[in-house]
mmCIF file of C-alpha atoms in Angstrom:
data_model
loop_
_atom_site.group_PDB
_atom_site.id
_atom_site.type_symbol
_atom_site.label_atom_id
_atom_site.label_comp_id
_atom_site.label_asym_id
_atom_site.label_seq_id
_atom_site.Cartn_x
_atom_site.Cartn_y
_atom_site.Cartn_z
ATOM 1 C CA MET A 72 6.859 -25.085 -20.655
ATOM 2 C CA THR A 73 5.311 -22.067 -22.239
ATOM 3 C CA SER A 74 6.227 -18.477 -21.209
ATOM 4 C CA GLN A 75 2.530 -18.025 -19.953
ATOM 5 C CA ASP A 76 3.174 -21.224 -17.780
ATOM 6 C CA ALA A 77 6.191 -19.710 -16.378
ATOM 7 C CA LEU A 78 4.496 -16.512 -15.528
ATOM 8 C CA ALA A 79 1.694 -18.419 -13.789
ATOM 9 C CA ALA A 80 4.372 -20.476 -11.798
ATOM 10 C CA TRP A 81 6.316 -17.084 -10.700
ATOM 11 C CA LEU A 82 2.892 -15.456 -9.679
ATOM 12 C CA GLU A 83 2.131 -18.605 -7.803
ATOM 13 C CA HIS A 84 5.379 -18.455 -6.034
ATOM 14 C CA LEU A 85 4.978 -14.937 -5.058
ATOM 15 C CA ALA A 86 1.453 -15.646 -3.692
ATOM 16 C CA HIS A 87 2.293 -18.985 -1.597
ATOM 17 C CA GLU A 88 6.058 -18.604 -0.842
ATOM 18 C CA ARG A 89 6.755 -14.846 -0.768
ATOM 19 C CA ARG A 90 2.896 -14.245 0.601
ATOM 20 C CA LEU A 91 2.689 -10.924 -1.369
ATOM 21 C CA SER A 92 -0.539 -8.817 -1.133
ATOM 22 C CA SER A 93 -3.277 -9.520 -3.644
ATOM 23 C CA ARG A 94 -2.678 -5.964 -4.958
ATOM 24 C CA THR A 95 0.972 -6.558 -5.582
ATOM 25 C CA LEU A 96 0.229 -9.872 -7.368
ATOM 26 C CA GLU A 97 -2.363 -8.123 -9.725
ATOM 27 C CA ALA A 98 0.177 -5.436 -10.527
ATOM 28 C CA TYR A 99 3.004 -8.012 -11.222
ATOM 29 C CA GLY A 100 0.635 -10.208 -13.200
ATOM 30 C CA HIS A 101 -0.348 -7.083 -15.414
ATOM 31 C CA ILE A 102 3.384 -6.149 -15.701
ATOM 32 C CA GLY A 103 4.239 -9.739 -16.863
ATOM 33 C CA ARG A 104 1.371 -10.094 -19.396
ATOM 34 C CA LEU A 105 2.342 -6.936 -21.106
ATOM 35 C CA TYR A 106 5.974 -7.937 -21.179
ATOM 36 C CA LEU A 107 5.289 -11.290 -22.812
ATOM 37 C CA ALA A 108 2.633 -9.792 -25.234
ATOM 38 C CA PHE A 109 5.515 -7.357 -26.463
ATOM 39 C CA LEU A 110 7.880 -10.249 -26.857
ATOM 40 C CA GLU A 111 5.391 -12.264 -28.855
ATOM 41 C CA ARG A 112 4.830 -9.239 -31.177
ATOM 42 C CA HIS A 113 8.427 -8.440 -31.400
ATOM 43 C CA ARG A 114 9.578 -12.026 -32.062
ATOM 44 C CA GLY A 115 6.507 -13.196 -34.387
ATOM 45 C CA GLY A 116 4.976 -15.711 -32.131
ATOM 46 C CA ALA A 117 4.593 -17.182 -28.660
ATOM 47 C CA GLN A 118 7.558 -17.958 -26.767
ATOM 48 C CA SER A 119 8.490 -20.961 -24.681
ATOM 49 C CA ALA A 120 10.135 -20.395 -21.208
ATOM 50 C CA ALA A 121 13.634 -21.464 -22.545
ATOM 51 C CA GLU A 122 13.223 -18.775 -25.259
ATOM 52 C CA LEU A 123 13.059 -16.014 -22.604
ATOM 53 C CA GLY A 124 16.668 -16.629 -21.799
ATOM 54 C CA SER A 125 17.719 -15.201 -24.999
ATOM 55 C CA VAL A 126 16.087 -11.749 -24.317
ATOM 56 C CA THR A 127 18.354 -8.913 -25.126
ATOM 57 C CA ALA A 128 19.038 -5.607 -23.552
ATOM 58 C CA ALA A 129 17.810 -3.915 -26.503
ATOM 59 C CA GLU A 130 14.509 -5.828 -26.411
ATOM 60 C CA ALA A 131 13.815 -4.826 -22.702
ATOM 61 C CA ARG A 132 14.689 -1.303 -23.475
ATOM 62 C CA ALA A 133 12.457 -1.351 -26.393
ATOM 63 C CA HIS A 134 9.530 -2.643 -23.896
ATOM 64 C CA LEU A 135 10.233 0.091 -21.432
ATOM 65 C CA ALA A 136 10.134 2.483 -24.235
ATOM 66 C CA GLU A 137 6.907 1.461 -25.615
ATOM 67 C CA ARG A 138 5.506 1.470 -21.809
ATOM 68 C CA ARG A 139 6.836 5.183 -21.693
ATOM 69 C CA SER A 140 5.064 6.385 -24.621
ATOM 70 C CA GLY A 141 1.841 4.281 -25.154
ATOM 71 C CA GLU A 142 -1.662 5.257 -24.514
ATOM 72 C CA ARG A 143 -1.251 5.228 -20.771
ATOM 73 C CA PRO A 144 2.678 6.407 -20.425
ATOM 74 C CA LEU A 145 4.259 5.460 -17.293
ATOM 75 C CA ASN A 146 6.210 7.897 -15.175
ATOM 76 C CA ALA A 147 9.893 7.056 -14.100
ATOM 77 C CA ARG A 148 8.771 5.531 -10.673
ATOM 78 C CA SER A 149 6.421 3.220 -12.457
ATOM 79 C CA LEU A 150 9.121 2.287 -15.319
ATOM 80 C CA SER A 151 11.476 1.476 -12.512
ATOM 81 C CA GLN A 152 8.899 -0.799 -10.726
ATOM 82 C CA THR A 153 8.036 -2.424 -14.238
ATOM 83 C CA LEU A 154 11.908 -3.006 -14.733
ATOM 84 C CA ALA A 155 12.141 -4.526 -11.003
ATOM 85 C CA ALA A 156 9.213 -7.039 -11.747
ATOM 86 C CA ILE A 157 10.856 -8.072 -15.184
ATOM 87 C CA ARG A 158 14.096 -8.678 -13.409
ATOM 88 C CA GLY A 159 12.290 -10.557 -10.847
ATOM 89 C CA PHE A 160 10.467 -12.850 -13.169
ATOM 90 C CA HIS A 161 13.651 -13.739 -14.938
ATOM 91 C CA ALA A 162 15.422 -14.411 -11.713
ATOM 92 C CA PHE A 163 12.757 -17.000 -10.708
ATOM 93 C CA LEU A 164 13.309 -18.582 -14.456
ATOM 94 C CA ASP A 165 17.043 -18.685 -13.529
ATOM 95 C CA ARG A 166 16.552 -20.203 -10.078
ATOM 96 C CA ARG A 167 13.828 -22.747 -10.680
ATOM 97 C CA LEU A 168 14.200 -23.590 -14.293
ATOM 98 C CA GLY A 169 18.020 -22.873 -15.057
ATOM 99 C CA VAL A 170 17.082 -20.181 -17.705
ATOM 100 C CA ALA A 171 19.628 -17.349 -17.179
ATOM 101 C CA THR A 172 19.125 -14.021 -19.089
ATOM 102 C CA PRO A 173 22.469 -12.234 -18.724
ATOM 103 C CA GLN A 174 21.553 -9.460 -20.974
ATOM 104 C CA LEU A 175 19.147 -7.833 -18.467
ATOM 105 C CA THR A 176 22.194 -6.828 -16.301
ATOM 106 C CA LEU A 177 22.988 -4.243 -19.036
ATOM 107 C CA VAL A 178 19.474 -2.591 -18.490
ATOM 108 C CA ARG A 179 19.408 0.493 -16.472
ATOM 109 C CA GLY A 180 16.259 1.934 -15.168
ATOM 110 C CA PRO A 181 15.172 5.563 -15.065
ATOM 111 C CA LYS A 182 16.431 7.921 -12.297
ATOM 112 C CA VAL A 183 13.792 8.259 -9.771
ATOM 113 C CA LYS A 184 13.780 11.169 -7.324
ATOM 114 C CA PRO A 185 13.124 9.768 -3.709
ATOM 115 C CA SER A 186 9.667 11.023 -2.570
ATOM 116 C CA LEU A 187 9.137 12.014 0.899
ATOM 117 C CA PRO A 188 5.981 10.678 2.987
ATOM 118 C CA ARG A 189 3.122 13.401 2.752
ATOM 119 C CA PRO A 190 1.459 13.434 6.294
ATOM 120 C CA ILE A 191 -1.192 15.845 7.154
ATOM 121 C CA SER A 192 -1.577 17.683 10.376
ATOM 122 C CA GLU A 193 -2.895 16.736 13.676
ATOM 123 C CA ASP A 194 -5.820 18.958 13.282
ATOM 124 C CA GLN A 195 -6.524 17.456 9.815
ATOM 125 C CA ALA A 196 -6.319 14.021 10.808
ATOM 126 C CA LYS A 197 -8.838 14.722 13.709
ATOM 127 C CA GLY A 198 -11.167 16.331 11.249
ATOM 128 C CA LEU A 199 -11.022 13.410 8.909
ATOM 129 C CA LEU A 200 -11.883 11.058 11.845
ATOM 130 C CA HIS A 201 -14.922 12.894 13.135
ATOM 131 C CA GLU A 202 -16.216 14.211 9.690
ATOM 132 C CA PRO A 203 -18.122 10.878 8.754
ATOM 133 C CA GLU A 204 -20.613 11.432 11.376
ATOM 134 C CA ALA A 205 -21.529 14.793 10.219
ATOM 135 C CA ASP A 206 -22.662 13.426 6.837
ATOM 136 C CA PRO A 207 -26.664 13.409 6.900
ATOM 137 C CA ASP A 208 -26.780 10.983 3.874
ATOM 138 C CA MET A 209 -25.028 8.211 5.912
ATOM 139 C CA GLU A 210 -26.623 5.712 8.056
ATOM 140 C CA PRO A 211 -25.326 5.886 11.543
ATOM 141 C CA TRP A 212 -23.785 2.518 11.627
ATOM 142 C CA GLU A 213 -21.806 3.233 8.338
ATOM 143 C CA ALA A 214 -20.588 6.518 9.625
ATOM 144 C CA ALA A 215 -19.455 4.679 12.785
ATOM 145 C CA ARG A 216 -17.801 1.998 10.548
ATOM 146 C CA ASP A 217 -15.776 4.613 8.514
ATOM 147 C CA ARG A 218 -14.687 6.380 11.694
ATOM 148 C CA ALA A 219 -13.553 3.136 13.184
ATOM 149 C CA VAL A 220 -11.643 2.227 9.826
ATOM 150 C CA LEU A 221 -9.857 5.708 9.789
ATOM 151 C CA THR A 222 -9.133 5.607 13.390
ATOM 152 C CA LEU A 223 -7.394 2.256 12.987
ATOM 153 C CA LEU A 224 -5.235 3.976 10.244
ATOM 154 C CA TYR A 225 -4.117 6.884 12.340
ATOM 155 C CA GLY A 226 -4.385 5.289 15.662
ATOM 156 C CA CYS A 227 -2.407 2.104 14.819
ATOM 157 C CA GLY A 228 -0.375 3.123 11.914
ATOM 158 C CA LEU A 229 -2.080 0.269 9.801
ATOM 159 C CA ARG A 230 -2.287 -0.231 5.740
ATOM 160 C CA ILE A 231 -5.780 -0.205 4.382
ATOM 161 C CA SER A 232 -5.407 -4.063 3.766
ATOM 162 C CA GLU A 233 -4.178 -4.699 7.355
ATOM 163 C CA ALA A 234 -7.264 -2.990 8.778
ATOM 164 C CA LEU A 235 -9.654 -4.632 6.485
ATOM 165 C CA SER A 236 -8.020 -7.955 7.278
ATOM 166 C CA LEU A 237 -9.362 -7.947 10.755
ATOM 167 C CA THR A 238 -12.062 -10.426 11.425
ATOM 168 C CA ARG A 239 -14.980 -10.560 14.148
ATOM 169 C CA SER A 240 -12.894 -12.635 16.406
ATOM 170 C CA ASP A 241 -10.523 -9.648 16.879
ATOM 171 C CA ALA A 242 -12.895 -7.579 18.474
ATOM 172 C CA PRO A 243 -13.345 -6.237 21.170
ATOM 173 C CA LEU A 244 -9.582 -5.098 20.530
ATOM 174 C CA PRO A 245 -7.082 -6.448 22.912
ATOM 175 C CA ASP A 246 -4.449 -4.146 24.328
ATOM 176 C CA SER A 247 -2.204 -4.959 21.373
ATOM 177 C CA LEU A 248 -2.927 -6.445 17.933
ATOM 178 C CA ARG A 249 -0.920 -9.019 16.020
ATOM 179 C CA ILE A 250 -0.933 -7.775 12.381
ATOM 180 C CA THR A 251 0.467 -9.557 9.392
ATOM 181 C CA GLY A 252 1.878 -7.064 6.928
ATOM 182 C CA LYS A 253 3.730 -7.145 3.610
ATOM 183 C CA GLY A 254 5.673 -10.448 2.994
ATOM 184 C CA GLY A 255 3.769 -12.176 5.529
ATOM 185 C CA LYS A 256 5.863 -10.268 8.510
ATOM 186 C CA THR A 257 3.930 -10.020 11.782
ATOM 187 C CA ARG A 258 4.238 -7.263 14.317
ATOM 188 C CA MET A 259 2.507 -6.163 17.506
ATOM 189 C CA VAL A 260 0.778 -2.880 17.528
ATOM 190 C CA PRO A 261 -0.636 -1.235 20.756
ATOM 191 C CA VAL A 262 -4.120 -0.299 20.673
ATOM 192 C CA LEU A 263 -5.129 2.881 22.001
ATOM 193 C CA PRO A 264 -8.397 3.395 24.114
ATOM 194 C CA GLN A 265 -9.769 5.688 21.400
ATOM 195 C CA VAL A 266 -9.221 3.164 18.764
ATOM 196 C CA ARG A 267 -11.105 0.350 20.894
ATOM 197 C CA GLU A 268 -14.074 2.784 21.456
ATOM 198 C CA ALA A 269 -14.386 3.581 17.712
ATOM 199 C CA ILE A 270 -14.586 -0.100 17.011
ATOM 200 C CA ASP A 271 -16.997 -0.824 19.751
ATOM 201 C CA ALA A 272 -19.251 2.043 18.670
ATOM 202 C CA TYR A 273 -19.499 0.453 15.005
ATOM 203 C CA LEU A 274 -20.182 -3.186 16.521
ATOM 204 C CA ALA A 275 -23.019 -1.805 18.479
ATOM 205 C CA LEU A 276 -24.772 -0.086 15.509
ATOM 206 C CA GLN A 277 -23.863 -2.453 12.564
ATOM 207 C CA PRO A 278 -26.988 -4.548 11.556
ATOM 208 C CA PHE A 279 -25.323 -7.867 10.535
ATOM 209 C CA VAL A 280 -24.464 -11.141 12.209
ATOM 210 C CA ILE A 281 -20.891 -11.624 11.633
ATOM 211 C CA ASP A 282 -19.185 -15.005 11.982
ATOM 212 C CA ALA A 283 -15.897 -15.148 13.875
ATOM 213 C CA ASP A 284 -13.826 -15.700 10.911
ATOM 214 C CA GLN A 285 -15.629 -13.095 8.661
ATOM 215 C CA ALA A 286 -14.314 -9.535 8.001
ATOM 216 C CA LEU A 287 -15.057 -7.296 10.669
ATOM 217 C CA PHE A 288 -15.922 -4.382 8.546
ATOM 218 C CA ARG A 289 -19.077 -4.738 6.421
ATOM 219 C CA ALA A 290 -20.199 -2.857 3.381
ATOM 220 C CA ARG A 291 -23.695 -1.546 2.969
ATOM 221 C CA ARG A 292 -25.093 -4.830 1.697
ATOM 222 C CA GLY A 293 -23.334 -6.973 4.144
ATOM 223 C CA GLY A 294 -20.190 -7.963 2.089
ATOM 224 C CA PRO A 295 -16.669 -7.356 3.222
ATOM 225 C CA LEU A 296 -15.743 -3.649 3.051
ATOM 226 C CA SER A 297 -13.326 -2.778 0.124
ATOM 227 C CA ALA A 298 -10.216 -0.824 0.036
ATOM 228 C CA ARG A 299 -11.776 1.318 -2.794
ATOM 229 C CA HIS A 300 -14.725 2.319 -0.419
ATOM 230 C CA VAL A 301 -12.094 3.466 2.051
ATOM 231 C CA GLN A 302 -10.267 5.418 -0.649
ATOM 232 C CA ALA A 303 -13.601 6.908 -2.096
ATOM 233 C CA THR A 304 -14.557 7.958 1.693
ATOM 234 C CA VAL A 305 -11.552 9.900 2.436
ATOM 235 C CA GLN A 306 -11.614 11.668 -1.254
ATOM 236 C CA ARG A 307 -15.163 12.753 -0.289
ATOM 237 C CA LEU A 308 -14.185 13.902 3.168
ATOM 238 C CA ARG A 309 -11.111 15.867 2.181
ATOM 239 C CA GLY A 310 -13.396 17.853 -0.270
ATOM 240 C CA ARG A 311 -15.625 18.657 2.431
ATOM 241 C CA LEU A 312 -12.948 19.569 4.828
ATOM 242 C CA GLY A 313 -10.819 21.516 2.011
ATOM 243 C CA LEU A 314 -7.798 19.050 2.522
ATOM 244 C CA PRO A 315 -5.182 18.639 -0.229
ATOM 245 C CA ALA A 316 -5.115 15.657 -2.602
ATOM 246 C CA SER A 317 -2.252 14.231 -0.509
ATOM 247 C CA ALA A 318 -4.789 13.577 2.171
ATOM 248 C CA THR A 319 -5.221 9.903 1.490
ATOM 249 C CA PRO A 320 -5.806 6.813 3.825
ATOM 250 C CA HIS A 321 -2.291 6.098 3.571
ATOM 251 C CA ALA A 322 -1.549 9.527 4.580
ATOM 252 C CA LEU A 323 -2.899 8.762 7.904
ATOM 253 C CA ARG A 324 -0.511 6.024 8.404
ATOM 254 C CA HIS A 325 2.336 8.610 7.381
ATOM 255 C CA SER A 326 0.879 10.817 9.945
ATOM 256 C CA PHE A 327 0.857 8.353 12.609
ATOM 257 C CA ALA A 328 4.533 7.985 12.303
ATOM 258 C CA THR A 329 5.495 11.532 11.801
ATOM 259 C CA HIS A 330 3.495 12.649 14.833
ATOM 260 C CA LEU A 331 5.031 10.052 16.859
ATOM 261 C CA LEU A 332 8.450 11.092 15.935
ATOM 262 C CA GLY A 333 7.475 14.860 16.619
ATOM 263 C CA ALA A 334 6.449 13.765 19.925
ATOM 264 C CA GLY A 335 9.579 12.208 20.896
ATOM 265 C CA ALA A 336 9.384 8.512 19.739
ATOM 266 C CA ASP A 337 12.654 6.808 18.672
ATOM 267 C CA LEU A 338 13.170 5.723 15.075
ATOM 268 C CA ARG A 339 13.670 2.009 15.822
ATOM 269 C CA SER A 340 10.288 1.942 17.878
ATOM 270 C CA ILE A 341 8.453 3.604 14.826
ATOM 271 C CA GLN A 342 10.175 1.075 12.455
ATOM 272 C CA GLU A 343 8.753 -1.895 14.591
ATOM 273 C CA LEU A 344 5.201 -0.321 14.930
ATOM 274 C CA LEU A 345 5.081 0.318 10.779
ATOM 275 C CA GLY A 346 6.484 -3.307 10.109
ATOM 276 C CA HIS A 347 9.448 -1.722 7.873
ATOM 277 C CA ALA A 348 11.934 -4.232 7.082
ATOM 278 C CA SER A 349 14.713 -1.663 6.800
ATOM 279 C CA LEU A 350 15.548 1.290 9.128
ATOM 280 C CA SER A 351 16.305 3.281 5.922
ATOM 281 C CA THR A 352 12.607 3.249 4.973
ATOM 282 C CA THR A 353 11.708 4.727 8.458
ATOM 283 C CA GLN A 354 14.407 7.297 8.103
ATOM 284 C CA LYS A 355 12.291 9.188 5.584
ATOM 285 C CA TYR A 356 10.196 10.358 8.451
ATOM 286 C CA THR A 357 13.051 12.405 9.916
ATOM 287 C CA GLN A 358 13.444 14.599 6.682
ATOM 288 C CA VAL A 359 9.573 15.283 6.875
ATOM 289 C CA ASP A 360 9.964 16.251 10.582
ATOM 290 C CA ALA A 361 12.869 18.215 9.794
ATOM 291 C CA ALA A 362 11.236 20.042 7.178
ATOM 292 C CA ARG A 363 8.065 20.902 9.506
ATOM 293 C CA LEU A 364 10.374 22.312 12.054
ATOM 294 C CA LEU A 365 12.038 24.531 9.753
ATOM 295 C CA ALA A 366 8.866 25.737 8.381
ATOM 296 C CA ALA A 367 7.545 26.540 11.848
ATOM 297 C CA TYR A 368 10.984 28.293 12.626
ATOM 298 C CA SER A 369 10.682 30.376 9.494
ATOM 299 C CA GLN A 370 6.956 31.325 10.290
ATOM 300 C CA ALA A 371 7.610 32.208 13.929
ATOM 301 C CA HIS A 372 11.089 33.740 14.113
ATOM 302 C CA PRO A 373 11.176 37.387 13.644
ATOM 303 C CA ARG A 374 14.038 37.332 11.285
ATOM 304 C CA GLY A 375 12.330 34.368 9.306
#
């Protein structure tokens, strides 16, 4: 088996057994191809899967150094993700082919400062949800569609991929949605009346015949709506509203969690609503909420 065959087998495993998202698979495939190309240049030729077991710590560090200083240098977080992907690839080789790479245990990734979620305020979120309908250049059904997607992200705490995975058979929305998230994990998400109304308004205006198993949200020419369109829409809207660059589609999911926490929701419930595997991931929102309270205190207190 060649190293390229081994990479393809690993990606197949991630897609069908681990059920990772297409975006994650694309990123891992890119990392794997660059890694194997480096080894081929460094070692002077194509490598077999068995030869990957002899990769040294020095070679792995040299590859990371190259990624840090190339034409598109990676930051510390991206380098850490690159090393994690390479380790995952070699762990797969060890489990499935018996090709162990002990030298990789000697490689340490860069120190990454933990980043906190950056939610937007309730007023800013409401502004994003209503702004599509104020655009005179948009067809009414497109404005209703954009509002419906953004309302789903904020009202249900969905990721873009989760919102765009809904099919026509999912609407009209029930009282709760069964969402399949990262790693194939499913969760139940309550649906607010405002979310259901936004979806119904979009369906009443959109001009296409959508089969039950087809994507609920459609692009201008009738194809499935892309995540890139949602990102570009929010980028355009935040410019018109004067919002910071941190106002992204994913920030609406962060805002969903932060605003629930500020309203008194318990952390375990928020973890279930977001579909986090670990409570420690959800605990980051407590730091955001504490920072917000301290900021409000310092602004309002006469001694602040």
